[in-house]
Coordinates of C-alpha atoms in Angstrom, one line a residue:
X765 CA -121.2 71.6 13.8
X766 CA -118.1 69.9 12.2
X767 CA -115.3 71.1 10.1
X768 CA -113.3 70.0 7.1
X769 CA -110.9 71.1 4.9
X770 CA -112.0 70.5 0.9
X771 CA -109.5 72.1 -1.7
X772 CA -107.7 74.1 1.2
X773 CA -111.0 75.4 2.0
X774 CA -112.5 75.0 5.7
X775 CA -116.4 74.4 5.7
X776 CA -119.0 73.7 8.3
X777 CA -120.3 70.4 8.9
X778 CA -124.0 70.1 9.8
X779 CA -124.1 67.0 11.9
X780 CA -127.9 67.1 11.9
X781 CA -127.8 67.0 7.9
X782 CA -126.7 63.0 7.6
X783 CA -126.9 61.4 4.1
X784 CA -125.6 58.7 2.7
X785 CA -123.4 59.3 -0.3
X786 CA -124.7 56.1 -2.3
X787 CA -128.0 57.0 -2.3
X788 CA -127.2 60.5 -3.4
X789 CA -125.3 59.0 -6.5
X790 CA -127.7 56.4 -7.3
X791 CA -130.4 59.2 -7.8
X792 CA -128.6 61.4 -10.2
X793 CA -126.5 58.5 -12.4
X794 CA -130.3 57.1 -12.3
X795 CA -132.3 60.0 -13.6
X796 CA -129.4 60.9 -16.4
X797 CA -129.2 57.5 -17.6
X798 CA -132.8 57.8 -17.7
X799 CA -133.2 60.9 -19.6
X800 CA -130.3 59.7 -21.7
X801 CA -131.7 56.8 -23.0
X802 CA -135.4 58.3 -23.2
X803 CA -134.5 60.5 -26.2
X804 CA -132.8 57.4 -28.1
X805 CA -135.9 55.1 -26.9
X806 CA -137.9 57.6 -28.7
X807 CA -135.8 57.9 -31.5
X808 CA -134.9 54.2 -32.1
X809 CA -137.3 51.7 -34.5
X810 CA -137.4 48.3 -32.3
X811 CA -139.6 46.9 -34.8
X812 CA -137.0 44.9 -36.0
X813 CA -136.1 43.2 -32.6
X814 CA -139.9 41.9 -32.5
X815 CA -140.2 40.9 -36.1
X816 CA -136.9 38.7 -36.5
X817 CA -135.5 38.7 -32.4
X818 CA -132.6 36.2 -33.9
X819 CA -131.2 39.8 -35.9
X820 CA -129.7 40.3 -32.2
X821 CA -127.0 37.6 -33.0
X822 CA -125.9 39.3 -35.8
X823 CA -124.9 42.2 -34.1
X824 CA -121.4 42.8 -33.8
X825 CA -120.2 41.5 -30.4
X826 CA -119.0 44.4 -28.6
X827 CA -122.1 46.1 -29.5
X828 CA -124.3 42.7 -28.5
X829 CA -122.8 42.9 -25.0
X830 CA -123.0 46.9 -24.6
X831 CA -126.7 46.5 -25.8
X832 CA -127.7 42.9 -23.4
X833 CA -125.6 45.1 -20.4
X834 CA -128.0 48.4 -21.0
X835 CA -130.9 46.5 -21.9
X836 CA -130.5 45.1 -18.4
X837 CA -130.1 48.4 -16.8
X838 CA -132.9 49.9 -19.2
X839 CA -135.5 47.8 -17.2
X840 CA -134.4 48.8 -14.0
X841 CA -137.6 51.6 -14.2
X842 CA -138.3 50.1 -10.3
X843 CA -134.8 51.4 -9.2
X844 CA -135.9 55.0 -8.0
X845 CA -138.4 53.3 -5.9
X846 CA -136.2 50.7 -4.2
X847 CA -133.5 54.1 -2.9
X848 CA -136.7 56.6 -2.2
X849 CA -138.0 53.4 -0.1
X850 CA -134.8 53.1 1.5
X851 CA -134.2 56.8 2.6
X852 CA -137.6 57.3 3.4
X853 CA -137.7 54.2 6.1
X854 CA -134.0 55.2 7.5
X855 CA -135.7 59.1 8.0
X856 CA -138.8 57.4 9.8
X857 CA -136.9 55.3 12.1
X858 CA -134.5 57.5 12.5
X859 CA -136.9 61.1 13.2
X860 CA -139.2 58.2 15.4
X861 CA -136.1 57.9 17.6
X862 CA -135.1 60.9 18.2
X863 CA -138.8 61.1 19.6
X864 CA -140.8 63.1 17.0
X865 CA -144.3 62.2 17.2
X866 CA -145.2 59.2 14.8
X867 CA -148.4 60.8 13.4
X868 CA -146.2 63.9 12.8
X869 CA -144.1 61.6 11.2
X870 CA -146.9 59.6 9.1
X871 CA -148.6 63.1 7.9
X872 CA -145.8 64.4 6.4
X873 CA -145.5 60.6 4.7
X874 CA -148.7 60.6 2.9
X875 CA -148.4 64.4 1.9
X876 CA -145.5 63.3 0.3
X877 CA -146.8 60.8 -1.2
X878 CA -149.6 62.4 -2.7
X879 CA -147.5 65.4 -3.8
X880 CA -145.6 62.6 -5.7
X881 CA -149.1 61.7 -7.4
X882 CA -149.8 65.1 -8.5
X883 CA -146.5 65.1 -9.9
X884 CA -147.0 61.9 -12.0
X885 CA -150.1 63.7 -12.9
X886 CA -148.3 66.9 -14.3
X887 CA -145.7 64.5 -16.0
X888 CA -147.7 61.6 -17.6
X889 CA -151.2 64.0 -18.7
X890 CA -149.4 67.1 -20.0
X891 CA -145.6 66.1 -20.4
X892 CA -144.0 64.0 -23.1
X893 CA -146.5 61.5 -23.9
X894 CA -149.3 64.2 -22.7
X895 CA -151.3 66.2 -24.0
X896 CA -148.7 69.2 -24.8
X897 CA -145.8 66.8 -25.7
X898 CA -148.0 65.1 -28.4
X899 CA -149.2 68.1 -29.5
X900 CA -145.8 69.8 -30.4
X901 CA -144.7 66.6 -31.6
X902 CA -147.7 66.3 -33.8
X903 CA -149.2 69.5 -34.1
X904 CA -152.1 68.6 -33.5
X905 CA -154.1 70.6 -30.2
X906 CA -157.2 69.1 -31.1
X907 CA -156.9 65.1 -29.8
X908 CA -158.0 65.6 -26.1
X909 CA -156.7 61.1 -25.7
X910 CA -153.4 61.6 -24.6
X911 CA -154.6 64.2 -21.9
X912 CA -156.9 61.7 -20.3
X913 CA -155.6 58.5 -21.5
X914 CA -152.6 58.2 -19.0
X915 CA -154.6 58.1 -15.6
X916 CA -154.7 55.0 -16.8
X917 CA -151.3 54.0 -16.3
X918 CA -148.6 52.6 -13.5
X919 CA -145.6 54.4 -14.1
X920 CA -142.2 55.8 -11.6
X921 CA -144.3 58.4 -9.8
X922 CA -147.7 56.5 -9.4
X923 CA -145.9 53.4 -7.5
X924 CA -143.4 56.0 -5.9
X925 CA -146.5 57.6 -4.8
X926 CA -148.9 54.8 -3.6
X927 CA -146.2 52.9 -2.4
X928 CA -145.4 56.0 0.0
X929 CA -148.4 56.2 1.4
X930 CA -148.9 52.2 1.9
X931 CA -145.7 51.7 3.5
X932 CA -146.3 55.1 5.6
X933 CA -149.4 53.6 7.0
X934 CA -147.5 50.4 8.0
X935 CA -144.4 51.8 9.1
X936 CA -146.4 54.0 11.5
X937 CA -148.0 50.9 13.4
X938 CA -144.4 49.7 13.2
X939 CA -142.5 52.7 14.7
X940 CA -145.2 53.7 17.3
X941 CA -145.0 53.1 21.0
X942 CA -140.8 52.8 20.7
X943 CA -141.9 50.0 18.0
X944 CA -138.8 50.9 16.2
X945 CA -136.9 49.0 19.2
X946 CA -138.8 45.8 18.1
X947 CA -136.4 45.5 15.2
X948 CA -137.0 41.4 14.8
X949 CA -140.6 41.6 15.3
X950 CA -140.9 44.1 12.2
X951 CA -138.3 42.7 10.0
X952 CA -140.4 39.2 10.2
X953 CA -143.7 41.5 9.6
X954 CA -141.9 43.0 6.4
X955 CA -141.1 39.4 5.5
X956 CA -144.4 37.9 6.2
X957 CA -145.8 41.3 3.5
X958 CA -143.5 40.8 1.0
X959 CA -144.1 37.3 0.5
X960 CA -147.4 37.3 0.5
X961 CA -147.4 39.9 -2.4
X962 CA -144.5 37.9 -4.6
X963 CA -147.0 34.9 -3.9
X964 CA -150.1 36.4 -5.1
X965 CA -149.0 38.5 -7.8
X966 CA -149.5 36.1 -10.3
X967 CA -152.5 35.3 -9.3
X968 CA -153.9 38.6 -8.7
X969 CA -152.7 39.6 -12.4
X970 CA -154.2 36.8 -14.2
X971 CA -157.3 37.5 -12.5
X972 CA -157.4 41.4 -13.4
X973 CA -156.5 40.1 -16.8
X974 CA -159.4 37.8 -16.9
X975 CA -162.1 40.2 -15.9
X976 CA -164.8 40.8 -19.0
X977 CA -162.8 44.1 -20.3
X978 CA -164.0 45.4 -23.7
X979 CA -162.2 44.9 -26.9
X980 CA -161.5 47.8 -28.5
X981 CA -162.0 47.4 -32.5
X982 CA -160.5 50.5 -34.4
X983 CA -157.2 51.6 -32.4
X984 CA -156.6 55.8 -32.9
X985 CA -153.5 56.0 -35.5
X986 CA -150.3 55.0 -34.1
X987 CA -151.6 52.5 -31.5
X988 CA -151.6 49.1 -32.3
X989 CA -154.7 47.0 -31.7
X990 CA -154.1 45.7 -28.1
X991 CA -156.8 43.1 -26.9
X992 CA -154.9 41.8 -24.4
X993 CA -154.8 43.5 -20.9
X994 CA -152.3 45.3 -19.6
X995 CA -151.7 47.9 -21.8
X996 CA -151.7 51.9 -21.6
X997 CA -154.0 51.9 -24.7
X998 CA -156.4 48.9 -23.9
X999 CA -156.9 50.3 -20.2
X1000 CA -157.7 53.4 -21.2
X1001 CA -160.1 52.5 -23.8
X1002 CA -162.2 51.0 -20.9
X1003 CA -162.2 53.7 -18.9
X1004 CA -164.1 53.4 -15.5
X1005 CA -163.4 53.8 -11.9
X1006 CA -162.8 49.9 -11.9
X1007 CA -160.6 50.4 -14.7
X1008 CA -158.3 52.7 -12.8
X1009 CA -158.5 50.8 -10.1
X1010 CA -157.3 47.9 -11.9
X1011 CA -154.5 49.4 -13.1
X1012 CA -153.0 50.6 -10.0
X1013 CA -153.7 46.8 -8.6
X1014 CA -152.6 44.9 -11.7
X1015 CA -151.4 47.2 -14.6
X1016 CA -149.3 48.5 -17.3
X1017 CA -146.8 49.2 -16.5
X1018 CA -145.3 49.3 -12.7
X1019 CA -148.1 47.6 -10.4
X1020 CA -148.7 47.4 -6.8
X1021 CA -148.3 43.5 -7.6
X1022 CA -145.3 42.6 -7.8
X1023 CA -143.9 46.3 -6.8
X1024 CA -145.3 46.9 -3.5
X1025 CA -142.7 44.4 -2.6
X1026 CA -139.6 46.3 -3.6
X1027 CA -140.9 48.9 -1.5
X1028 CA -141.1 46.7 2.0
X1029 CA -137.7 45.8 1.0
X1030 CA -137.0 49.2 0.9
X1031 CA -138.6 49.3 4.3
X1032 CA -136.4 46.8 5.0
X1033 CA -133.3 48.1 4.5
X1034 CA -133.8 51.2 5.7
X1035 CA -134.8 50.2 9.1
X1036 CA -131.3 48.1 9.5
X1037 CA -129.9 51.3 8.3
X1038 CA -131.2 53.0 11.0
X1039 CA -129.6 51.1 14.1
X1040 CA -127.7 52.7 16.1
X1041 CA -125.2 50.2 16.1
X1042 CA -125.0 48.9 12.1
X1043 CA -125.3 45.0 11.1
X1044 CA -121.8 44.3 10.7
X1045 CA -122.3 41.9 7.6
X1046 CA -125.5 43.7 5.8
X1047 CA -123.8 44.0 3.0
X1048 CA -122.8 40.3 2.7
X1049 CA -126.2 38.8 3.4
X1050 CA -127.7 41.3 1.6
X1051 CA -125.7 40.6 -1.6
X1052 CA -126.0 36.6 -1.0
X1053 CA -129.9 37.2 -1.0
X1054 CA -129.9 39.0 -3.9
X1055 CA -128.1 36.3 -5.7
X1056 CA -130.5 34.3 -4.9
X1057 CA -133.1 36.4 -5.8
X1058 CA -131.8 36.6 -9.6
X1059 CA -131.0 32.8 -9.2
X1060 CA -135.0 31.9 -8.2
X1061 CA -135.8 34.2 -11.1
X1062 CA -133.8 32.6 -13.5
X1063 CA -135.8 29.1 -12.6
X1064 CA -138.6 31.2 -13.0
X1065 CA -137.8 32.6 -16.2
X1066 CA -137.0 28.8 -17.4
X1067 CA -140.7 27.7 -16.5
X1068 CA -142.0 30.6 -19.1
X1069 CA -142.4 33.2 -15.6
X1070 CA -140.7 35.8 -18.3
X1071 CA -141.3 38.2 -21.0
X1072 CA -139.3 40.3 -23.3
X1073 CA -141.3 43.4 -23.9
X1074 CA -141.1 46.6 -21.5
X1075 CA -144.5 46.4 -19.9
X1076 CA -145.6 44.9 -17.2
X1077 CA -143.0 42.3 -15.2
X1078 CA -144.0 38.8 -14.4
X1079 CA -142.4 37.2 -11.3
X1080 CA -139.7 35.8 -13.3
X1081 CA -138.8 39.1 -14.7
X1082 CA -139.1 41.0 -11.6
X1083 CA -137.2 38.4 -9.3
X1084 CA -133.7 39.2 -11.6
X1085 CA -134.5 42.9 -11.8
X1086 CA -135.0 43.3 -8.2
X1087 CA -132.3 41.1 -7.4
X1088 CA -129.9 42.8 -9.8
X1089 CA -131.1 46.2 -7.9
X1090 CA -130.2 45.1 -4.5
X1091 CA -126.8 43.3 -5.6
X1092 CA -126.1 46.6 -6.9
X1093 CA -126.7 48.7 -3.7
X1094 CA -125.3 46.6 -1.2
X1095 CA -122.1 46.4 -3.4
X1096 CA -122.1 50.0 -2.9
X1097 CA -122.7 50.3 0.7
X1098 CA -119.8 47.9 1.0
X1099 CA -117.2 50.0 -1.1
X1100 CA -118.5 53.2 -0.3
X1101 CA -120.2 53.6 3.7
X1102 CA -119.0 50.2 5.0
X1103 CA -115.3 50.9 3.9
X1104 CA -115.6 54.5 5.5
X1105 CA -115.5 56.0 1.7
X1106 CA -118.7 58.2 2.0
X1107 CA -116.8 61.9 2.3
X1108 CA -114.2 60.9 -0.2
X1109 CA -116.5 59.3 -2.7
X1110 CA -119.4 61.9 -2.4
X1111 CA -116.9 64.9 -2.8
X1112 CA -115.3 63.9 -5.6
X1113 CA -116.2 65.7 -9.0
X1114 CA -118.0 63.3 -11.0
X1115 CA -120.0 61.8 -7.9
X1116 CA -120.5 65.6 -7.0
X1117 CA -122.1 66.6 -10.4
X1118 CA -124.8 63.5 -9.9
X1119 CA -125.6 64.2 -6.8
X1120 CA -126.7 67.8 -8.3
X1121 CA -129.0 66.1 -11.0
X1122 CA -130.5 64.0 -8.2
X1123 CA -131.3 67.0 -6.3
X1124 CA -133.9 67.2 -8.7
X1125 CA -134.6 64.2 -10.2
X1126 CA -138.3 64.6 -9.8
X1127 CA -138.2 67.7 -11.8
X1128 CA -136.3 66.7 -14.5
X1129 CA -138.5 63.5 -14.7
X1130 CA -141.7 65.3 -15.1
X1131 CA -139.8 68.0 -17.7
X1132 CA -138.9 65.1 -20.2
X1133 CA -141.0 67.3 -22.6
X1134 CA -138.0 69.6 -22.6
X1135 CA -136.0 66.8 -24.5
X1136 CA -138.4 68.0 -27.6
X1137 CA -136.5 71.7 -27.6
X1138 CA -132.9 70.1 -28.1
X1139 CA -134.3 67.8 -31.2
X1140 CA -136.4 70.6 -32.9
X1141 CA -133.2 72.7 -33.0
X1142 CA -131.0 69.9 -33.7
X1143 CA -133.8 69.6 -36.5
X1144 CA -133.1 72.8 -37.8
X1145 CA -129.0 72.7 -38.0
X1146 CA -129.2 69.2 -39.7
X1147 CA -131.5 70.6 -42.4
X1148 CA -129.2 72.1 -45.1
X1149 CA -127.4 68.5 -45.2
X1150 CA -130.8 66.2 -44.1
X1151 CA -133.8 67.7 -45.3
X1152 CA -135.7 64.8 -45.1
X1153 CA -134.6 64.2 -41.3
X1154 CA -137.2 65.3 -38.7
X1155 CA -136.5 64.7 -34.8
X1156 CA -139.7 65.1 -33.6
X1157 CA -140.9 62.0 -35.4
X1158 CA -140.6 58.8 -33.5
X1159 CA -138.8 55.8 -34.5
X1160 CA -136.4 57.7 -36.9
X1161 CA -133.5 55.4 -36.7
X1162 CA -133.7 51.4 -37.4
X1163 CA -130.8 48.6 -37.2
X1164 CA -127.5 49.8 -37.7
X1165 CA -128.0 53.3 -36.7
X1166 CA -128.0 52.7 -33.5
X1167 CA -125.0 55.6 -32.8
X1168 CA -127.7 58.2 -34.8
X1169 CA -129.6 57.8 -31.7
X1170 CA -126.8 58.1 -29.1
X1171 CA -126.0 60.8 -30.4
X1172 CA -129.0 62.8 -30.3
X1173 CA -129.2 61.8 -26.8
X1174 CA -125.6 63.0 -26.1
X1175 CA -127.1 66.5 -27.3
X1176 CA -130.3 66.3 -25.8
X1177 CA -128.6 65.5 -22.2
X1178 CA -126.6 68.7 -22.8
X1179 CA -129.5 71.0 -22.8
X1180 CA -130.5 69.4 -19.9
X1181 CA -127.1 69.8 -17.9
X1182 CA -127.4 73.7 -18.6
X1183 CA -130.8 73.6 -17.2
X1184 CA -129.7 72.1 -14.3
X1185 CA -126.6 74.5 -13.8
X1186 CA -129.0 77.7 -14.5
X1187 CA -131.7 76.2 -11.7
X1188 CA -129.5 75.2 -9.2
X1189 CA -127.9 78.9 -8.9
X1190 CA -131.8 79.2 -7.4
X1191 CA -131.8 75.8 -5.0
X1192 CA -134.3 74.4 -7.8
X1193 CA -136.9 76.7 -6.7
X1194 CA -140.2 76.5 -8.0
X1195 CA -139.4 72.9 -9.4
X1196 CA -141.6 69.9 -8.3
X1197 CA -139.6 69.1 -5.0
X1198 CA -139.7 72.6 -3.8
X1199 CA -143.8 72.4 -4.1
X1200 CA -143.6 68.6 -2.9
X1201 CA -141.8 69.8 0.5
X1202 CA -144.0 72.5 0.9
X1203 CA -147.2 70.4 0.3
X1204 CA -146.2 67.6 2.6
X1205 CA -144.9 70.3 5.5
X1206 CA -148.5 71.1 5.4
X1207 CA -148.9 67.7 7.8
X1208 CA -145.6 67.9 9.8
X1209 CA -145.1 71.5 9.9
X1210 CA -141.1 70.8 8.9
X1211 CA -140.1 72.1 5.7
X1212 CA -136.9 70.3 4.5
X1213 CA -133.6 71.8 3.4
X1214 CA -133.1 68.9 1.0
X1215 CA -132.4 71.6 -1.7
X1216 CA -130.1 74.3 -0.2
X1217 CA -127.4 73.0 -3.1
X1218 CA -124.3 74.5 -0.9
X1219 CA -125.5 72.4 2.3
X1220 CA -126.5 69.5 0.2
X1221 CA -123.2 69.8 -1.8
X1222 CA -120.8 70.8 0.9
X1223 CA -121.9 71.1 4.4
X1224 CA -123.4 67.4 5.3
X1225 CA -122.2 64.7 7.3
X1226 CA -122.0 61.9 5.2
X1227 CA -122.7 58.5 7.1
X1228 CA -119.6 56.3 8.0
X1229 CA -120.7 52.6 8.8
X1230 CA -117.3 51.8 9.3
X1231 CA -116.6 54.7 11.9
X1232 CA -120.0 53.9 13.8
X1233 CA -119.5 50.2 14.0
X1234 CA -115.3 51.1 15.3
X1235 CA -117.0 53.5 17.8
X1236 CA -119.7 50.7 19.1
X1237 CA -117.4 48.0 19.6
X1238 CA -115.2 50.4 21.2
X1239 CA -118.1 51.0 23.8
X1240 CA -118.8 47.1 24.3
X1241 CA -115.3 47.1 24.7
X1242 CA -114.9 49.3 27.9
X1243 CA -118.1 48.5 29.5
X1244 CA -117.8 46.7 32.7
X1245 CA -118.1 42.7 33.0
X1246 CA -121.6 43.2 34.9
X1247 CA -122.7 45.6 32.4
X1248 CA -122.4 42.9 29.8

């Protein structure tokens, strides 16, 4: 145990507790920009932006940049996997050295991953765009599609999920027999893995796409007539077992190919993480590789590698995202761990309130449906002035009302922040992480204190690259000449 002061008051350090403040952050700006911009995505017409796409220029410009900026961001639906990659390969390596058995280790892994999969189940079948979200929406309990209809999908959760349990696999043949010491011979391996899935992505997708998948003829009302593979809708309507398949494989709308590979990256990272002694420049080659990232997927984008919708990425597309994603974090890890930031930054009050909503950003993902309470009351108070304005109906606001849709956000978020407030007074008990660590302890036998919100808050030891790279040279330093 440590101790700090923190507004003239001393607290405990738990030296075993190590996190990494960036991380934390990432999650919880993350999953409130995401349930943010959810309610206005379901709000906002964008019929107009694939009807006439040169409209966009007439924008005003402050509001064209704000919009190209969060349009950018808005496609970033990969990020959560890149940082649960990322912290789950630095607690691997990092458990595997301090000699906890590896099958221990890969047990509690794939639990985890599959806990994440029931999740996605919970959130995709019955949430929002489930069957109890449409059915409020719509009122109508009758239409059985949108319960079944979404197995067909790739969304956060499923490639969280299957990508947990993939990488698990590998990383245990990595780690085993002090195969964490090997730290060359597995970053090449990682390498060699995410190559060869960037390289066959396009291939395997056009293939999937090829494959003799009925047409449907007469869409369900408020579909539109998809014959073209991937979509939610078009996958669904051939359900099968090679169907499903297919989907996971090749998709709509967040595929094993190309995203299997932000996950080894992931893997990546996390295992230079782990070192005892730090790389002294990660964040420097890390950022120069992501620039060139974005820079190959801006050739690739100019070769016709690129697509505007939301759906499924092609290489192009996912080459700028991904390399946007890791430019982003490794600026981080610079400013924040690498500059020896990490306590300051993590205590301070608006990193501190993120770092509470991503204590349970898997429960607030899979409770988007709440976002439906805020707008049917919202509903209600705007009726004596709008009584031909409904909330619950999609697509309410068109060009120019942009704000309209902010706004409702802006109220929607605030239901959500008293929600998180109430349920953190009860460490988020009973929310989907407290069953997804006590399903995966069922392998390891470990249950995690991820969601005591005073240790998590106040009583961690927040990772200092710059103090552990000080204290190693200081070592190399004072060793003697023969030693060396």
């Amino acid at each position: 145990m440590d101790v700090q002061e923190s507004n003239g008051e001393v607290l405990q350090i738990n030296k075993s507790h190590k996190r990494i403040a960036s991380f934390d952050f990432f999650r919880g700006l993350s999953i409130w920009f995401m349930t943010l911009m959810h309610t206005f995505e379901h709000l906002y017409d964008y019929t107009w932006v694939k009807e006439n796409p040169e409209k966009i220029l007439e924008l005003p410009i402050p509001l064209l940049i704000i919009g190209l900026v969060l349009g950018f961001f808005l496609s970033w639906n990969s990020f959560f996997l890149l940082i649960s990659a990322i912290v789950n390969s630095l607690t691997m390596t990092r458990r595997a050295r301090e000699e906890a058995e590896p099958k221990r280790i890969l047990a509690k892994q794939t639990m985890s991953g599959v806990g994440i999969l029931l999740a996605g189940v919970f959130a995709d079948n019955l949430g929002y765009w489930g069957y109890f979200g449409q059915a409020l929406l719509t009122g109508n309990w009758r239409d059985t599609y949108p319960l079944w209809a979404r197995f067909f999908a790739m969304h956060t959760l499923q490639i969280i999920g299957w990508s947990m349990i993939i990488t698990g696999i590998v990383q245990y043949f990595l780690l085993r027999k002090n195969g964490f010491e090997k730290f060359i011979r597995n970053i090449i391996i990682c390498s060699v893995i995410i190559v060869a899935i960037l390289v066959s992505s396009t291939f395997i997708q056009n293939w999937v796409d090829r494959l003799p998948w009925e047409i449907p003829i007469n869409p369900p009302v408020g579909l539109s007539d998809n014959t073209k593979w991937p979509s939610i809708y078009f996958q669904a309507q051939n359900a099968s077992l090679l169907a499903w398949f297919m989907t996971i494989m090749a998709g709509d709308m967040i595929p094993l190919f190309p995203y299997l590979a932000t996950a080894f990256l992931g893997i990546m990272i996390g295992m230079v993480l782990a070192r005892p002694k730090p790389v002294k420049r990660l964040p420097l080659i890390g950022g120069l590789s992501s620039l060139g990232l974005m820079g190959l997927g801006g050739i690739l984008a100019a070769f016709g590698f690129y697509n505007l919708s939301n759906a499924r990425a092609t290489i192009g597309n996912y080459l700028l995202i991904t390399g946007g994603q890791l430019a982003f974090t490794f600026l981080f890890l610079w400013l924040i761990e690498y500059r020896g930031n990490g306590k300051k930054f993590a205590q301070s009050k608006i990193v501190k309130h993120f770092r509470l909503w991503g204590m349970a950003s898997l429960t607030i993902y899979c409770l988007q449906i709440f976002e439906i309470l805020p707008r049917f009351l919202l509903t209600r108070i705007l009726r004596p002035f709008r009584s031909d304005l409904n909330l619950l109906n999609s697509s309410v606001f068109g060009y120019g009302q942009e704000h309209y849709a902010l706004l409702v956000g802006l109220f929607s978020i605030m239901f959500f922040e008293l929600l998180i407030f109430l349920w953190s007074k009860l460490n988020f008990k009973f929310g989907f992480e407290w069953f997804v660590i006590r399903f995966s302890s069922i392998g390891s036998r470990y249950v995690s204190s991820r969601l005591n919100v005073d240790l998590i808050m106040n009583k961690v030891y927040w990772v200092n690259y710059k103090e552990i790279l000080l204290e190693s040279e200081l070592q190399t330093k004072s060793l003697p000449l023969d030693a060396l």
